[in-house]
Amino acid sequence: MTDTIDAQELKALVQSVFSPTPEDRHLLLMVDVPDDTLPDTDLWCTRRGLAQEWCGKLDAVKGELGLDSVRLLTYPNVHSNNADLPAWGVFVETDLENLTTDKLAVMDNRVAIEDVLAKVQIVLAPTQLSTTAPMKLLARKHRFRAATMPGFTPAMIPALRIDYGEVNRRVNRIKEEVTRAEALDVHFTVDGKDRYDVHFDLRHRAGHASGGRFPTMGEAGNLPSGECYIVPYEGEGEETSQSEGVLPVQLNDEVVIYRIARNKAVEVLSQGRLSAGEAQHIKDEPAYANIAELGFGVLKDFGLGPVGVTLLDEKLGLHIAFGRSDHFGGAVGVKDFSSPAAVIHIDRIYIPETAPRIQVDLVRLSMPDGGTLNIMRDGRYTIF
């Protein structure tokens, strides 16, 4: 497999992911651009070049897809993952590798991003910062569908070629079970000796399948994809959330140990530089402490491995996210953070390549009838 994708493969991808209909006339690619606060990187520059290349290739086959237009919209980055999009952008389809927010700011052809989204039907967003949260909300509002591709790199192209029919079967199997369940327990071992257990309240919640297909207007999600996710009950109703326990997370070489109560990280029990930073973060930004997602990625069984980018790596196994949840059906949104720039939804991934000190011993669902179902043991799924 190569790290390039040709026009016919891009056409097949659009057909597979979006199932275009005669009503689909306009496809939009979106990329964010760097500034002094968030400087450019080699991969970011490469990704903008990739978007420019894809725009040209898709434009060449737009007639075969039944489209009237394929355009590329650039916009100033918003400095954090899953923050709301800016009000404006600029259509720029050349020299994207050298584009910055300062250069955009002096252009006189600004357009309102929401006005553009209201007129398109299909969106591909290979951005530096994740747009998944705002795009889910905007897709429902303006009736388009979108594949968000934050941090996409050429190394991920093989993940665009796998059997998404089987991927969908697996993620929907998990979705059925987590939706039926009332609770989920995870048992971890750290460094082969220290046991930690955490209980998540799944009452009043439904699971969601993200299998890399968005055929219905109003849908948005990640591509590459291959996960089921559910937001634990956050206690926004009359009942208190029953999520509680101790959650280990490996950050670089350090394992940070959080005490969870009422679905929030309320204390950091471990010592270390990163532990101290996390303790300060949950104190300064209580919305960050929210357990926002329990995710179950399935792509490891398809021969894929981590590439160092969350977009793909989280789809390889169990992951647990902190922060914003409203885009996934939860209650914590932009209003709950101290500022729009502080909004975050960040995934912590439990696979040996990214968290070698942590073993996922068991993931068990508790059902309303009192029964239980093990869905993962020793880091591998047991229900397929």
Short mmCIF file of C-alpha atoms in Angstrom, two decimals:
data_model
loop_
_atom_site.label_atom_id
_atom_site.label_comp_id
_atom_site.label_asym_id
_atom_site.label_seq_id
_atom_site.Cartn_x
_atom_site.Cartn_y
_atom_site.Cartn_z
CA MET A 1 0.00 0.00 0.00
CA THR A 2 1.26 3.47 -0.90
CA ASP A 3 0.91 6.74 0.96
CA THR A 4 -0.84 8.46 -1.96
CA ILE A 5 -4.39 8.12 -3.19
CA ASP A 6 -5.42 8.69 -6.80
CA ALA A 7 -8.53 10.35 -8.22
CA GLN A 8 -10.42 7.10 -8.72
CA GLU A 9 -9.66 5.98 -5.15
CA LEU A 10 -10.88 9.36 -3.87
CA LYS A 11 -14.04 8.96 -5.92
CA ALA A 12 -14.56 5.48 -4.47
CA LEU A 13 -13.94 6.86 -0.97
CA VAL A 14 -16.59 9.57 -1.38
CA GLN A 15 -19.03 6.99 -2.74
CA SER A 16 -18.33 4.56 0.11
CA VAL A 17 -18.42 7.13 2.91
CA PHE A 18 -21.24 9.42 1.77
CA SER A 19 -23.34 7.38 -0.73
CA PRO A 20 -23.98 10.47 -2.90
CA THR A 21 -27.48 11.07 -4.24
CA PRO A 22 -28.74 13.35 -7.04
CA GLU A 23 -29.34 16.01 -4.38
CA ASP A 24 -25.62 16.19 -3.62
CA ARG A 25 -24.18 18.99 -5.75
CA HIS A 26 -21.38 20.61 -3.74
CA LEU A 27 -18.38 19.11 -1.91
CA LEU A 28 -16.25 21.24 0.41
CA LEU A 29 -12.79 20.58 1.81
CA MET A 30 -11.82 22.57 4.91
CA VAL A 31 -8.40 23.22 6.44
CA ASP A 32 -7.19 25.44 9.26
CA VAL A 33 -4.00 27.48 8.99
CA PRO A 34 -1.26 28.36 11.51
CA ASP A 35 -0.53 31.61 13.31
CA ASP A 36 1.98 32.96 15.84
CA THR A 37 0.14 31.31 18.74
CA LEU A 38 0.02 27.92 17.04
CA PRO A 39 2.95 27.78 14.61
CA ASP A 40 3.16 25.52 11.60
CA THR A 41 4.58 22.00 11.68
CA ASP A 42 5.86 19.76 8.91
CA LEU A 43 2.84 17.46 9.15
CA TRP A 44 0.39 20.35 9.20
CA CYS A 45 2.02 21.82 6.11
CA THR A 46 1.91 18.40 4.44
CA ARG A 47 -1.78 18.04 5.31
CA ARG A 48 -2.67 21.37 3.71
CA GLY A 49 -0.80 20.29 0.60
CA LEU A 50 -2.70 17.01 0.69
CA ALA A 51 -6.02 18.87 0.87
CA GLN A 52 -5.00 21.00 -2.11
CA GLU A 53 -4.06 17.84 -4.03
CA TRP A 54 -7.33 16.10 -3.12
CA CYS A 55 -9.33 19.15 -4.18
CA GLY A 56 -7.77 19.02 -7.63
CA LYS A 57 -8.24 15.27 -8.00
CA LEU A 58 -11.85 15.37 -6.84
CA ASP A 59 -12.57 18.30 -9.12
CA ALA A 60 -11.34 16.16 -12.01
CA VAL A 61 -13.92 13.44 -11.21
CA LYS A 62 -16.74 15.65 -9.93
CA GLY A 63 -18.87 14.83 -12.96
CA GLU A 64 -18.56 11.12 -12.24
CA LEU A 65 -19.80 11.84 -8.70
CA GLY A 66 -22.68 13.98 -9.94
CA LEU A 67 -21.23 17.12 -8.35
CA ASP A 68 -21.27 20.68 -9.65
CA SER A 69 -18.38 21.96 -7.51
CA VAL A 70 -15.45 20.93 -5.34
CA ARG A 71 -13.92 23.80 -3.35
CA LEU A 72 -11.37 24.30 -0.58
CA LEU A 73 -12.09 26.65 2.32
CA THR A 74 -9.28 27.81 4.62
CA TYR A 75 -9.80 29.43 8.00
CA PRO A 76 -7.80 30.67 11.03
CA ASN A 77 -7.11 27.89 13.52
CA VAL A 78 -9.00 28.17 16.80
CA HIS A 79 -6.10 27.15 19.09
CA SER A 80 -7.72 24.09 20.66
CA ASN A 81 -9.39 20.86 19.64
CA ASN A 82 -13.17 20.90 19.29
CA ALA A 83 -13.60 24.61 19.94
CA ASP A 84 -16.20 26.38 17.83
CA LEU A 85 -15.20 27.35 14.31
CA PRO A 86 -14.38 31.00 13.55
CA ALA A 87 -16.95 33.18 11.83
CA TRP A 88 -15.07 33.48 8.55
CA GLY A 89 -12.82 31.74 6.08
CA VAL A 90 -11.38 32.25 2.61
CA PHE A 91 -11.51 30.08 -0.49
CA VAL A 92 -7.85 29.48 -1.34
CA GLU A 93 -6.82 26.65 -3.63
CA THR A 94 -3.14 27.38 -4.38
CA ASP A 95 0.05 27.71 -2.31
CA LEU A 96 -1.59 26.35 0.84
CA GLU A 97 1.73 25.18 2.26
CA ASN A 98 2.77 28.81 2.83
CA LEU A 99 -0.60 30.07 4.04
CA THR A 100 -0.97 31.65 7.50
CA THR A 101 -3.71 33.42 9.41
CA ASP A 102 -1.94 36.75 8.86
CA LYS A 103 -2.12 36.23 5.11
CA LEU A 104 -5.79 35.29 5.32
CA ALA A 105 -6.54 38.39 7.38
CA VAL A 106 -5.53 40.79 4.58
CA MET A 107 -7.52 39.01 1.89
CA ASP A 108 -10.68 40.80 0.81
CA ASN A 109 -12.71 37.74 -0.17
CA ARG A 110 -13.79 36.51 3.24
CA VAL A 111 -16.91 34.37 3.45
CA ALA A 112 -19.07 33.45 6.43
CA ILE A 113 -18.35 29.81 7.25
CA GLU A 114 -21.93 29.02 8.26
CA ASP A 115 -23.23 30.53 5.01
CA VAL A 116 -20.91 28.22 3.06
CA LEU A 117 -21.91 25.16 5.09
CA ALA A 118 -25.59 25.93 4.52
CA LYS A 119 -25.05 25.51 0.76
CA VAL A 120 -22.95 22.32 0.62
CA GLN A 121 -23.90 18.69 1.09
CA ILE A 122 -20.56 16.92 1.66
CA VAL A 123 -17.60 18.10 3.74
CA LEU A 124 -14.10 16.65 4.19
CA ALA A 125 -12.10 18.38 6.95
CA PRO A 126 -8.42 17.28 7.13
CA THR A 127 -7.52 19.86 9.78
CA GLN A 128 -4.78 20.31 12.37
CA LEU A 129 -7.25 20.80 15.23
CA SER A 130 -10.31 18.62 15.58
CA THR A 131 -13.58 20.05 14.27
CA THR A 132 -15.68 17.04 15.28
CA ALA A 133 -17.63 18.74 18.07
CA PRO A 134 -18.70 21.88 16.20
CA MET A 135 -19.16 19.97 12.94
CA LYS A 136 -21.62 17.53 14.52
CA LEU A 137 -23.73 20.44 15.70
CA LEU A 138 -23.45 22.38 12.43
CA ALA A 139 -24.24 19.32 10.31
CA ARG A 140 -27.53 18.88 12.15
CA LYS A 141 -28.29 22.60 11.85
CA HIS A 142 -27.50 23.01 8.14
CA ARG A 143 -28.25 19.48 6.89
CA PHE A 144 -24.92 18.50 5.39
CA ARG A 145 -22.72 15.53 6.27
CA ALA A 146 -19.07 15.66 7.15
CA ALA A 147 -16.02 13.49 7.63
CA THR A 148 -13.66 15.14 10.10
CA MET A 149 -10.01 14.15 9.71
CA PRO A 150 -8.02 15.96 12.43
CA GLY A 151 -4.30 15.25 12.30
CA PHE A 152 -4.63 13.15 9.14
CA THR A 153 -1.30 12.07 7.67
CA PRO A 154 -0.33 10.13 4.56
CA ALA A 155 0.48 7.19 6.87
CA MET A 156 -3.26 6.84 7.49
CA ILE A 157 -4.20 6.29 3.86
CA PRO A 158 -4.22 2.46 4.28
CA ALA A 159 -7.01 2.97 6.83
CA LEU A 160 -9.16 4.44 4.06
CA ARG A 161 -8.99 1.15 2.15
CA ILE A 162 -10.25 -1.37 4.75
CA ASP A 163 -13.59 -3.23 4.75
CA TYR A 164 -15.88 -0.66 6.33
CA GLY A 165 -18.81 -3.07 6.02
CA GLU A 166 -17.19 -5.34 8.62
CA VAL A 167 -16.08 -2.32 10.64
CA ASN A 168 -19.71 -1.19 10.81
CA ARG A 169 -20.87 -4.65 11.88
CA ARG A 170 -18.47 -4.65 14.81
CA VAL A 171 -19.10 -1.13 16.07
CA ASN A 172 -22.85 -1.64 15.86
CA ARG A 173 -22.54 -4.85 17.89
CA ILE A 174 -20.84 -2.90 20.67
CA LYS A 175 -23.36 -0.07 20.33
CA GLU A 176 -26.27 -2.45 20.95
CA GLU A 177 -24.72 -3.77 24.15
CA VAL A 178 -23.58 -0.47 25.70
CA THR A 179 -26.98 1.06 24.96
CA ARG A 180 -28.67 -1.83 26.75
CA ALA A 181 -26.29 -1.68 29.72
CA GLU A 182 -26.70 0.34 32.89
CA ALA A 183 -23.03 0.44 33.86
CA LEU A 184 -19.54 -0.42 32.71
CA ASP A 185 -16.61 -1.49 34.87
CA VAL A 186 -12.98 -1.43 33.78
CA HIS A 187 -10.21 -3.23 35.64
CA PHE A 188 -6.62 -2.13 35.01
CA THR A 189 -3.19 -3.34 36.10
CA VAL A 190 -0.28 -0.88 36.11
CA ASP A 191 3.30 -2.12 35.88
CA GLY A 192 2.09 -5.69 36.26
CA LYS A 193 1.22 -5.29 39.94
CA ASP A 194 -1.03 -2.35 40.88
CA ARG A 195 -4.78 -2.94 40.35
CA TYR A 196 -7.22 -0.09 39.69
CA ASP A 197 -10.96 -0.26 39.10
CA VAL A 198 -13.38 2.34 37.79
CA HIS A 199 -17.16 2.20 37.42
CA PHE A 200 -19.03 4.22 34.80
CA ASP A 201 -22.73 5.05 34.96
CA LEU A 202 -24.42 4.37 31.60
CA ARG A 203 -27.99 5.10 32.64
CA HIS A 204 -29.94 7.58 30.50
CA ARG A 205 -27.45 7.20 27.65
CA ALA A 206 -27.26 5.53 24.23
CA GLY A 207 -24.22 4.30 22.38
CA HIS A 208 -23.20 5.66 18.99
CA ALA A 209 -21.56 3.78 16.14
CA SER A 210 -18.94 5.55 14.05
CA GLY A 211 -18.06 3.14 11.29
CA GLY A 212 -16.72 5.57 8.72
CA ARG A 213 -19.97 5.96 6.79
CA PHE A 214 -22.13 9.11 6.74
CA PRO A 215 -24.89 8.54 4.19
CA THR A 216 -27.55 10.58 6.01
CA MET A 217 -27.84 14.36 6.03
CA GLY A 218 -27.00 15.81 9.43
CA GLU A 219 -24.30 13.25 10.25
CA ALA A 220 -20.68 14.04 11.01
CA GLY A 221 -17.82 12.01 12.42
CA ASN A 222 -14.24 10.92 12.10
CA LEU A 223 -12.56 9.39 9.09
CA PRO A 224 -10.73 7.04 9.30
CA SER A 225 -13.21 5.59 11.72
CA GLY A 226 -14.14 2.43 13.50
CA GLU A 227 -15.43 2.95 17.02
CA CYS A 228 -18.46 2.85 19.23
CA TYR A 229 -18.67 5.57 21.85
CA ILE A 230 -20.95 6.47 24.72
CA VAL A 231 -20.98 9.39 27.14
CA PRO A 232 -21.34 8.29 30.77
CA TYR A 233 -24.25 9.84 32.64
CA GLU A 234 -22.94 13.19 33.88
CA GLY A 235 -25.54 13.89 36.55
CA GLU A 236 -27.30 16.68 34.67
CA GLY A 237 -30.69 15.19 35.60
CA GLU A 238 -32.27 14.70 38.99
CA GLU A 239 -30.11 11.68 39.79
CA THR A 240 -26.44 11.89 40.77
CA SER A 241 -23.98 10.19 38.45
CA GLN A 242 -22.69 6.92 39.90
CA SER A 243 -19.41 6.99 37.97
CA GLU A 244 -16.61 6.52 40.50
CA GLY A 245 -13.32 4.76 41.10
CA VAL A 246 -9.67 5.17 40.21
CA LEU A 247 -8.53 5.71 36.63
CA PRO A 248 -4.91 5.35 35.45
CA VAL A 249 -3.75 7.22 32.34
CA GLN A 250 -0.27 7.00 30.84
CA LEU A 251 1.06 10.37 29.69
CA ASN A 252 4.46 9.89 28.07
CA ASP A 253 6.36 7.70 30.57
CA GLU A 254 4.33 8.76 33.62
CA VAL A 255 1.13 7.11 34.82
CA VAL A 256 -1.28 9.67 36.23
CA ILE A 257 -3.82 8.27 38.70
CA TYR A 258 -7.15 10.11 38.95
CA ARG A 259 -9.83 9.62 41.58
CA ILE A 260 -13.22 9.70 39.88
CA ALA A 261 -16.43 10.74 41.65
CA ARG A 262 -19.76 11.74 40.09
CA ASN A 263 -18.19 11.29 36.64
CA LYS A 264 -15.42 13.82 37.24
CA ALA A 265 -11.73 13.58 38.02
CA VAL A 266 -11.78 15.19 41.46
CA GLU A 267 -8.22 14.43 42.58
CA VAL A 268 -4.87 13.26 41.24
CA LEU A 269 -3.42 10.57 43.51
CA SER A 270 -0.05 10.11 41.78
CA GLN A 271 3.15 12.12 42.06
CA GLY A 272 5.21 13.53 39.22
CA ARG A 273 5.55 16.50 36.89
CA LEU A 274 2.65 15.52 34.65
CA SER A 275 0.51 14.49 37.62
CA ALA A 276 1.01 17.95 39.11
CA GLY A 277 0.03 19.53 35.81
CA GLU A 278 -3.13 17.45 35.58
CA ALA A 279 -4.06 18.27 39.18
CA GLN A 280 -3.76 21.96 38.38
CA HIS A 281 -5.73 21.57 35.15
CA ILE A 282 -8.74 19.91 36.77
CA LYS A 283 -8.66 22.58 39.48
CA ASP A 284 -8.44 25.51 37.06
CA GLU A 285 -10.83 24.09 34.46
CA PRO A 286 -13.48 21.88 36.10
CA ALA A 287 -15.13 21.10 32.75
CA TYR A 288 -11.90 19.43 31.63
CA ALA A 289 -12.31 16.99 34.54
CA ASN A 290 -15.54 15.63 33.04
CA ILE A 291 -15.40 12.04 31.77
CA ALA A 292 -16.74 12.81 28.30
CA GLU A 293 -16.52 9.55 26.39
CA LEU A 294 -15.96 5.83 26.65
CA GLY A 295 -14.73 4.71 23.24
CA PHE A 296 -14.21 1.28 21.74
CA GLY A 297 -12.03 1.25 18.63
CA VAL A 298 -11.94 -1.89 16.48
CA LEU A 299 -9.37 -1.22 13.75
CA LYS A 300 -6.46 -3.10 15.32
CA ASP A 301 -7.99 -6.38 14.11
CA PHE A 302 -7.78 -5.05 10.54
CA GLY A 303 -3.99 -5.00 10.58
CA LEU A 304 -3.57 -1.33 11.42
CA GLY A 305 -1.18 0.07 14.01
CA PRO A 306 -0.68 3.44 15.68
CA VAL A 307 0.74 6.35 13.72
CA GLY A 308 1.08 8.82 16.58
CA VAL A 309 -2.14 10.73 15.80
CA THR A 310 -5.30 10.40 17.90
CA LEU A 311 -7.59 10.33 14.85
CA LEU A 312 -6.40 6.83 13.99
CA ASP A 313 -4.82 5.63 17.22
CA GLU A 314 -8.04 5.91 19.26
CA LYS A 315 -9.76 3.63 16.73
CA LEU A 316 -7.39 0.78 17.69
CA GLY A 317 -8.84 0.00 21.12
CA LEU A 318 -10.31 1.30 24.37
CA HIS A 319 -10.08 5.04 24.93
CA ILE A 320 -11.49 7.37 27.56
CA ALA A 321 -11.90 11.10 27.01
CA PHE A 322 -11.98 14.13 29.27
CA GLY A 323 -13.76 17.44 28.67
CA ARG A 324 -16.45 18.44 26.21
CA SER A 325 -19.27 15.95 25.58
CA ASP A 326 -22.26 17.78 24.11
CA HIS A 327 -21.29 16.83 20.55
CA PHE A 328 -21.56 13.16 21.60
CA GLY A 329 -24.91 13.49 23.34
CA GLY A 330 -23.61 14.65 26.71
CA ALA A 331 -24.21 17.79 28.74
CA VAL A 332 -20.81 19.55 28.93
CA GLY A 333 -20.25 22.17 26.24
CA VAL A 334 -18.49 25.42 25.44
CA LYS A 335 -20.50 27.31 28.07
CA ASP A 336 -18.99 25.18 30.84
CA PHE A 337 -15.39 26.19 30.12
CA SER A 338 -13.71 29.38 31.23
CA SER A 339 -13.32 30.59 27.64
CA PRO A 340 -13.75 29.26 24.08
CA ALA A 341 -9.98 28.81 23.85
CA ALA A 342 -10.07 26.51 26.90
CA VAL A 343 -12.56 24.08 25.36
CA ILE A 344 -11.11 20.61 25.02
CA HIS A 345 -12.08 17.02 24.34
CA ILE A 346 -9.01 14.83 24.71
CA ASP A 347 -8.78 11.07 24.36
CA ARG A 348 -6.54 8.80 26.44
CA ILE A 349 -5.79 5.59 24.57
CA TYR A 350 -5.24 2.16 26.13
CA ILE A 351 -3.20 0.10 23.69
CA PRO A 352 0.26 -1.39 24.38
CA GLU A 353 2.01 0.85 21.87
CA THR A 354 0.78 4.08 23.48
CA ALA A 355 0.28 2.99 27.12
CA PRO A 356 2.69 0.08 27.70
CA ARG A 357 2.57 0.40 31.50
CA ILE A 358 -1.21 -0.12 31.65
CA GLN A 359 -2.97 -3.43 30.99
CA VAL A 360 -6.73 -3.47 30.38
CA ASP A 361 -7.63 -6.64 32.27
CA LEU A 362 -11.40 -6.61 31.87
CA VAL A 363 -14.22 -4.45 30.49
CA ARG A 364 -17.58 -5.64 31.80
CA LEU A 365 -21.11 -4.37 31.20
CA SER A 366 -23.87 -4.63 33.80
CA MET A 367 -27.35 -5.18 32.36
CA PRO A 368 -30.77 -4.16 33.73
CA ASP A 369 -31.70 -7.80 34.40
CA GLY A 370 -28.72 -8.24 36.71
CA GLY A 371 -26.60 -10.08 34.16
CA THR A 372 -23.15 -9.09 32.97
CA LEU A 373 -21.32 -9.21 29.64
CA ASN A 374 -17.56 -9.13 29.22
CA ILE A 375 -16.67 -7.25 26.05
CA MET A 376 -12.90 -7.11 26.49
CA ARG A 377 -10.30 -9.18 28.34
CA ASP A 378 -6.53 -8.66 28.39
CA GLY A 379 -6.88 -5.83 25.89
CA ARG A 380 -8.75 -7.87 23.27
CA TYR A 381 -12.43 -7.96 22.38
CA THR A 382 -14.34 -11.07 23.38
CA ILE A 383 -17.72 -10.43 21.73
CA PHE A 384 -16.92 -10.76 18.01
#
